[in-house]
């Protein structure tokens, strides 16, 4: 093999070996599987950035085969198929020098596609939906917990109130699964993006990074989504339209989180503008995190900031 062909093969081989070892570690540590999985796409992305998409696909295919051999075939296939598309797409965008928004959007869509393909494989081969929540198991756990409280002397009225509140939370959680699924993909691609860029910079490869947090500007789409979601929740609940209620509820959660991110960006901008000390900033962020009402205020402020750009108005007055 020529030197020109040996270098890509060596790079792909080393990264594939590292990816397989990392995947096995993630699989055999169930409590950390998803957390560790967020960073697994970096291995495939590095091969793609340095050697091209073809070598990235080969590295992903080799990782798939080896992980299936050393772990169980089903677990190995599900893990690699879930995370490999994120690495391939993210690496391809980095290699082309695409802007940050396109890279993150493409990576998030690839992550969703990968999870859908892996879930489809499980459903077709074994009739199992890995993203379905076992409500009966959750109810059994709730019954066991309430029985423990009953043995400690809690009266039946309080137990019934606790059961009703827990059932409502569980129902909302199930309804919001699509938004939580989308959120996990965004977190995955963002984590991979940050780590990949740091590695590339260490290797001397130019890579565009995220803009400063004080300059983050989310699309106005989220403000409209928030408004229409409130209308959809009202119509869905008052007219008993279950699909509309669930869709609006997921839209509300997505727009709420987007507003919270934008609001925190605005808060950080103002604190830097007024030279607030680092210690006071930490105290403020802790207060926001622990106070649900303040979290809502920050999110709503962020949604208005998306629409009206308070930072621009503030700069114009300076």
CSV table of C-alpha atoms in Angstrom, one decimal:
chain,number,residue,atom,x,y,z
A,1,UNK,CA,0.0,0.0,0.0
A,2,UNK,CA,1.3,3.5,-0.9
A,3,UNK,CA,2.1,6.0,1.8
A,4,UNK,CA,-0.8,8.1,0.5
A,5,UNK,CA,-3.3,5.3,1.1
A,6,UNK,CA,-1.6,4.0,4.3
A,7,UNK,CA,-2.2,7.2,6.3
A,8,UNK,CA,-6.0,7.3,6.0
A,9,UNK,CA,-6.2,3.5,6.7
A,10,UNK,CA,-4.0,4.0,9.8
A,11,UNK,CA,-6.0,7.0,11.0
A,12,UNK,CA,-9.3,5.1,10.5
A,13,UNK,CA,-7.9,2.0,12.2
A,14,UNK,CA,-6.7,3.7,15.3
A,15,UNK,CA,-9.9,5.7,15.7
A,16,UNK,CA,-12.1,2.6,15.0
A,17,UNK,CA,-10.2,0.7,17.8
A,18,UNK,CA,-10.7,3.6,20.2
A,19,UNK,CA,-14.4,3.9,19.2
A,20,UNK,CA,-15.0,0.2,19.8
A,21,UNK,CA,-13.3,0.3,23.3
A,22,UNK,CA,-15.3,3.4,24.2
A,23,UNK,CA,-18.5,1.9,23.0
A,24,UNK,CA,-18.0,-1.3,25.0
A,25,UNK,CA,-17.2,0.8,28.1
A,26,UNK,CA,-20.5,2.7,27.6
A,27,UNK,CA,-22.5,-0.4,26.9
A,28,UNK,CA,-21.3,-2.2,30.0
A,29,UNK,CA,-21.9,0.8,32.2
A,30,UNK,CA,-25.7,1.1,31.9
A,31,UNK,CA,-26.1,4.1,34.1
A,32,UNK,CA,-23.6,6.1,31.9
A,33,UNK,CA,-24.5,4.7,28.5
A,34,UNK,CA,-26.4,7.7,27.2
A,35,UNK,CA,-24.0,10.2,28.8
A,36,UNK,CA,-21.0,8.5,27.3
A,37,UNK,CA,-22.8,8.0,24.0
A,38,UNK,CA,-23.1,11.7,23.5
A,39,UNK,CA,-19.3,11.9,22.9
A,40,UNK,CA,-19.0,8.7,20.8
A,41,UNK,CA,-19.7,10.5,17.5
A,42,UNK,CA,-16.4,12.4,18.0
A,43,UNK,CA,-14.4,9.3,16.9
A,44,UNK,CA,-16.2,9.0,13.6
A,45,UNK,CA,-16.2,12.7,13.0
A,46,UNK,CA,-12.5,12.9,13.4
A,47,UNK,CA,-11.9,10.3,10.7
A,48,UNK,CA,-14.4,12.1,8.5
A,49,UNK,CA,-12.8,15.5,9.0
A,50,UNK,CA,-9.2,14.3,8.4
A,51,UNK,CA,-9.7,11.7,5.7
A,52,UNK,CA,-13.1,12.3,4.1
A,53,UNK,CA,-16.7,10.9,4.3
A,54,UNK,CA,-15.8,7.6,2.7
A,55,UNK,CA,-13.3,6.7,5.3
A,56,UNK,CA,-15.7,7.9,8.0
A,57,UNK,CA,-18.3,5.5,6.7
A,58,UNK,CA,-15.8,2.6,6.7
A,59,UNK,CA,-14.8,3.4,10.3
A,60,UNK,CA,-18.4,3.5,11.3
A,61,UNK,CA,-19.1,0.1,9.5
A,62,UNK,CA,-16.0,-1.5,11.2
A,63,UNK,CA,-17.1,-0.1,14.6
A,64,UNK,CA,-20.5,-1.6,14.0
A,65,UNK,CA,-19.2,-5.1,13.2
A,66,UNK,CA,-16.6,-5.1,16.0
A,67,UNK,CA,-19.0,-3.8,18.6
A,68,UNK,CA,-21.6,-6.4,17.6
A,69,UNK,CA,-18.9,-9.1,18.0
A,70,UNK,CA,-17.6,-8.1,21.4
A,71,UNK,CA,-21.0,-7.0,22.9
A,72,UNK,CA,-24.3,-8.6,22.0
A,73,UNK,CA,-25.3,-8.1,18.3
A,74,UNK,CA,-28.5,-6.3,19.2
A,75,UNK,CA,-26.9,-3.9,21.8
A,76,UNK,CA,-23.9,-3.2,19.6
A,77,UNK,CA,-26.0,-2.5,16.5
A,78,UNK,CA,-28.4,-0.2,18.5
A,79,UNK,CA,-25.5,1.8,20.0
A,80,UNK,CA,-23.5,2.4,16.8
A,81,UNK,CA,-26.6,3.0,14.6
A,82,UNK,CA,-27.8,5.5,17.2
A,83,UNK,CA,-24.7,7.7,17.3
A,84,UNK,CA,-22.7,7.1,14.1
A,85,UNK,CA,-24.9,9.3,11.8
A,86,UNK,CA,-24.2,12.3,14.1
A,87,UNK,CA,-20.4,11.8,13.7
A,88,UNK,CA,-20.6,11.4,10.0
A,89,UNK,CA,-22.7,14.5,9.3
A,90,UNK,CA,-20.9,16.6,11.9
A,91,UNK,CA,-17.5,15.6,10.5
A,92,UNK,CA,-18.6,16.3,6.9
A,93,UNK,CA,-19.8,19.8,7.8
A,94,UNK,CA,-16.5,20.5,9.7
A,95,UNK,CA,-14.5,19.3,6.7
A,96,UNK,CA,-16.4,21.7,4.4
A,97,UNK,CA,-15.9,24.6,6.8
A,98,UNK,CA,-19.7,25.1,7.2
A,99,UNK,CA,-21.0,27.6,9.6
A,100,UNK,CA,-21.9,26.6,13.2
A,101,UNK,CA,-25.7,26.8,12.7
A,102,UNK,CA,-25.7,24.5,9.7
A,103,UNK,CA,-23.3,22.0,11.4
A,104,UNK,CA,-25.5,21.8,14.6
A,105,UNK,CA,-28.8,21.6,12.6
A,106,UNK,CA,-27.4,18.9,10.4
A,107,UNK,CA,-26.0,17.0,13.3
A,108,UNK,CA,-29.2,17.1,15.3
A,109,UNK,CA,-31.2,15.9,12.3
A,110,UNK,CA,-28.7,13.1,11.8
A,111,UNK,CA,-28.9,12.1,15.4
A,112,UNK,CA,-32.7,11.9,15.2
A,113,UNK,CA,-32.4,9.8,12.0
A,114,UNK,CA,-29.9,7.5,13.7
A,115,UNK,CA,-32.1,6.9,16.7
A,116,UNK,CA,-35.1,6.3,14.4
A,117,UNK,CA,-33.2,3.8,12.3
A,118,UNK,CA,-32.0,1.9,15.5
A,119,UNK,CA,-35.5,1.9,17.0
A,120,UNK,CA,-36.9,0.7,13.7
A,121,UNK,CA,-34.4,-2.2,13.6
A,122,UNK,CA,-35.4,-3.2,17.1
A,123,UNK,CA,-39.1,-3.0,16.3
A,124,UNK,CA,-38.8,-5.0,13.0
A,125,UNK,CA,-36.5,-7.7,14.4
A,126,UNK,CA,-37.8,-8.2,17.9
A,127,UNK,CA,-41.0,-6.2,18.2
A,128,UNK,CA,-39.5,-4.0,20.8
A,129,UNK,CA,-39.7,-0.2,21.0
A,130,UNK,CA,-36.7,1.0,23.0
A,131,UNK,CA,-38.2,4.4,23.4
A,132,UNK,CA,-41.5,3.2,24.7
A,133,UNK,CA,-42.1,3.7,28.4
A,134,UNK,CA,-43.4,0.8,30.5
A,135,UNK,CA,-46.2,2.5,32.4
A,136,UNK,CA,-47.1,-0.6,34.3
A,137,UNK,CA,-43.6,-0.8,35.7
A,138,UNK,CA,-43.7,2.8,36.7
A,139,UNK,CA,-47.1,2.2,38.4
A,140,UNK,CA,-45.7,-0.8,40.3
A,141,UNK,CA,-42.8,1.3,41.5
A,142,UNK,CA,-45.2,4.0,42.6
A,143,UNK,CA,-47.3,1.5,44.5
A,144,UNK,CA,-44.2,0.1,46.3
A,145,UNK,CA,-43.2,3.6,47.3
A,146,UNK,CA,-46.7,4.5,48.6
A,147,UNK,CA,-46.7,1.2,50.6
A,148,UNK,CA,-43.5,2.2,52.3
A,149,UNK,CA,-45.0,5.6,53.1
A,150,UNK,CA,-48.1,3.9,54.5
A,151,UNK,CA,-45.9,1.7,56.7
A,152,UNK,CA,-44.3,4.9,58.1
A,153,UNK,CA,-47.7,6.2,59.2
A,154,UNK,CA,-48.8,8.5,56.4
A,155,UNK,CA,-52.6,8.8,56.3
A,156,UNK,CA,-54.7,7.6,53.3
A,157,UNK,CA,-55.7,11.2,52.2
A,158,UNK,CA,-52.1,12.2,51.8
A,159,UNK,CA,-51.3,9.0,50.0
A,160,UNK,CA,-54.1,9.6,47.5
A,161,UNK,CA,-53.0,13.1,46.9
A,162,UNK,CA,-49.4,11.9,46.3
A,163,UNK,CA,-50.7,9.1,44.0
A,164,UNK,CA,-52.8,11.6,42.0
A,165,UNK,CA,-49.9,14.1,41.7
A,166,UNK,CA,-47.4,11.4,40.7
A,167,UNK,CA,-49.8,10.0,38.1
A,168,UNK,CA,-50.2,13.5,36.6
A,169,UNK,CA,-46.5,14.0,36.4
A,170,UNK,CA,-46.0,10.6,34.8
A,171,UNK,CA,-48.8,11.3,32.2
A,172,UNK,CA,-47.2,14.6,31.3
A,173,UNK,CA,-43.8,13.0,31.0
A,174,UNK,CA,-45.1,10.4,28.6
A,175,UNK,CA,-46.9,13.1,26.5
A,176,UNK,CA,-43.6,15.2,26.4
A,177,UNK,CA,-41.4,12.3,25.3
A,178,UNK,CA,-41.1,13.6,21.7
A,179,UNK,CA,-39.8,17.0,22.9
A,180,UNK,CA,-37.4,15.2,25.3
A,181,UNK,CA,-36.2,13.0,22.5
A,182,UNK,CA,-35.5,16.1,20.3
A,183,UNK,CA,-33.8,17.8,23.2
A,184,UNK,CA,-31.5,14.8,23.8
A,185,UNK,CA,-30.4,15.0,20.1
A,186,UNK,CA,-29.6,18.7,20.4
A,187,UNK,CA,-27.5,18.1,23.6
A,188,UNK,CA,-25.7,15.2,21.9
A,189,UNK,CA,-24.7,17.2,18.8
A,190,UNK,CA,-23.7,20.2,20.9
A,191,UNK,CA,-21.5,18.2,23.2
A,192,UNK,CA,-19.9,16.4,20.2
A,193,UNK,CA,-19.4,19.7,18.5
A,194,UNK,CA,-17.6,21.3,21.4
A,195,UNK,CA,-15.3,18.3,22.0
A,196,UNK,CA,-14.6,17.9,18.3
A,197,UNK,CA,-13.6,21.5,17.8
A,198,UNK,CA,-11.2,21.4,20.8
A,199,UNK,CA,-9.6,18.2,19.4
A,200,UNK,CA,-9.2,19.7,15.9
A,201,UNK,CA,-7.7,22.9,17.3
A,202,UNK,CA,-5.2,20.8,19.3
A,203,UNK,CA,-4.3,19.1,16.0
A,204,UNK,CA,-3.8,22.4,14.2
A,205,UNK,CA,-6.9,22.1,12.0
A,206,UNK,CA,-9.0,25.3,11.8
A,207,UNK,CA,-12.5,24.9,13.0
A,208,UNK,CA,-15.3,27.4,13.6
A,209,UNK,CA,-16.6,27.5,17.2
A,210,UNK,CA,-19.8,28.6,18.9
A,211,UNK,CA,-20.3,32.3,19.2
A,212,UNK,CA,-19.9,33.9,22.6
A,213,UNK,CA,-22.9,33.0,24.8
A,214,UNK,CA,-23.7,36.7,25.2
A,215,UNK,CA,-24.3,36.9,21.4
A,216,UNK,CA,-26.6,33.9,21.0
A,217,UNK,CA,-29.6,34.7,18.9
A,218,UNK,CA,-32.2,32.0,18.4
A,219,UNK,CA,-34.7,32.1,15.5
A,220,UNK,CA,-38.0,34.0,16.0
A,221,UNK,CA,-39.7,30.7,15.1
A,222,UNK,CA,-39.6,29.8,18.8
A,223,UNK,CA,-41.6,32.9,19.8
A,224,UNK,CA,-44.3,32.0,17.4
A,225,UNK,CA,-44.2,28.3,18.5
A,226,UNK,CA,-44.7,29.4,22.1
A,227,UNK,CA,-47.7,31.5,21.2
A,228,UNK,CA,-49.3,28.8,19.0
A,229,UNK,CA,-48.6,26.2,21.6
A,230,UNK,CA,-50.5,28.1,24.3
A,231,UNK,CA,-53.5,28.3,21.9
A,232,UNK,CA,-53.1,24.6,21.1
A,233,UNK,CA,-53.0,23.6,24.7
A,234,UNK,CA,-56.2,25.6,25.4
A,235,UNK,CA,-58.1,24.2,22.4
A,236,UNK,CA,-56.8,20.7,23.0
A,237,UNK,CA,-57.9,20.6,26.6
A,238,UNK,CA,-61.2,22.4,26.3
A,239,UNK,CA,-62.3,20.5,23.1
A,240,UNK,CA,-60.8,17.2,24.1
A,241,UNK,CA,-58.5,17.0,21.1
A,242,UNK,CA,-55.8,14.7,22.4
A,243,UNK,CA,-53.4,14.9,19.5
A,244,UNK,CA,-53.5,18.7,19.4
A,245,UNK,CA,-53.0,18.8,23.2
A,246,UNK,CA,-49.9,16.5,23.0
A,247,UNK,CA,-48.4,18.4,20.0
A,248,UNK,CA,-49.0,21.8,21.7
A,249,UNK,CA,-47.5,20.5,24.9
A,250,UNK,CA,-44.3,19.4,23.2
A,251,UNK,CA,-44.2,22.7,21.3
A,252,UNK,CA,-44.5,24.5,24.6
A,253,UNK,CA,-41.6,22.6,26.2
A,254,UNK,CA,-39.4,23.1,23.2
A,255,UNK,CA,-40.1,26.9,23.0
A,256,UNK,CA,-39.8,27.2,26.8
A,257,UNK,CA,-36.3,25.7,26.8
A,258,UNK,CA,-35.3,27.9,23.8
A,259,UNK,CA,-36.6,31.0,25.6
A,260,UNK,CA,-34.7,29.9,28.8
A,261,UNK,CA,-31.4,29.7,26.8
A,262,UNK,CA,-32.0,33.0,25.1
A,263,UNK,CA,-33.0,34.6,28.5
A,264,UNK,CA,-29.8,33.3,30.2
A,265,UNK,CA,-27.8,34.7,27.3
A,266,UNK,CA,-29.4,38.1,27.9
A,267,UNK,CA,-28.8,37.9,31.6
A,268,UNK,CA,-25.1,37.1,30.9
A,269,UNK,CA,-24.9,40.0,28.5
A,270,UNK,CA,-26.3,42.4,31.1
A,271,UNK,CA,-24.1,41.1,33.9
A,272,UNK,CA,-21.0,41.5,31.7
A,273,UNK,CA,-22.2,45.0,30.6
A,274,UNK,CA,-22.5,46.1,34.2
A,275,UNK,CA,-19.3,44.3,35.4
A,276,UNK,CA,-21.0,42.0,37.8
A,277,UNK,CA,-18.4,39.9,39.7
A,278,UNK,CA,-18.1,36.2,39.0
A,279,UNK,CA,-19.2,35.3,42.5
A,280,UNK,CA,-22.5,37.3,42.2
A,281,UNK,CA,-23.1,35.7,38.8
A,282,UNK,CA,-22.9,32.2,40.2
A,283,UNK,CA,-25.3,33.2,43.0
A,284,UNK,CA,-27.7,34.6,40.5
A,285,UNK,CA,-27.6,31.4,38.3
A,286,UNK,CA,-28.1,29.2,41.4
A,287,UNK,CA,-31.1,31.3,42.4
A,288,UNK,CA,-32.6,31.0,38.9
A,289,UNK,CA,-32.0,27.2,38.8
A,290,UNK,CA,-33.6,26.7,42.2
A,291,UNK,CA,-36.6,29.1,41.7
A,292,UNK,CA,-39.2,27.8,39.3
A,293,UNK,CA,-41.0,31.2,39.1
A,294,UNK,CA,-37.7,32.9,38.1
A,295,UNK,CA,-37.0,30.2,35.5
A,296,UNK,CA,-40.3,31.0,33.9
A,297,UNK,CA,-39.6,34.8,34.0
A,298,UNK,CA,-36.2,34.3,32.4
A,299,UNK,CA,-37.8,32.0,29.7
A,300,UNK,CA,-40.6,34.5,28.9
A,301,UNK,CA,-38.0,37.3,28.8
A,302,UNK,CA,-35.9,35.3,26.4
A,303,UNK,CA,-38.8,34.7,24.1
A,304,UNK,CA,-39.5,38.4,24.0
A,305,UNK,CA,-35.8,39.1,23.4
A,306,UNK,CA,-35.9,36.8,20.4
A,307,UNK,CA,-38.7,38.9,18.9
A,308,UNK,CA,-37.5,42.4,19.9
A,309,UNK,CA,-33.7,42.1,20.4
A,310,UNK,CA,-33.3,44.0,23.6
A,311,UNK,CA,-29.5,43.9,23.3
A,312,UNK,CA,-29.7,45.9,20.0
A,313,UNK,CA,-31.9,48.5,21.7
A,314,UNK,CA,-29.5,48.7,24.6
A,315,UNK,CA,-26.5,49.2,22.4
A,316,UNK,CA,-28.3,51.9,20.4
A,317,UNK,CA,-28.9,53.9,23.7
A,318,UNK,CA,-25.2,53.8,24.7
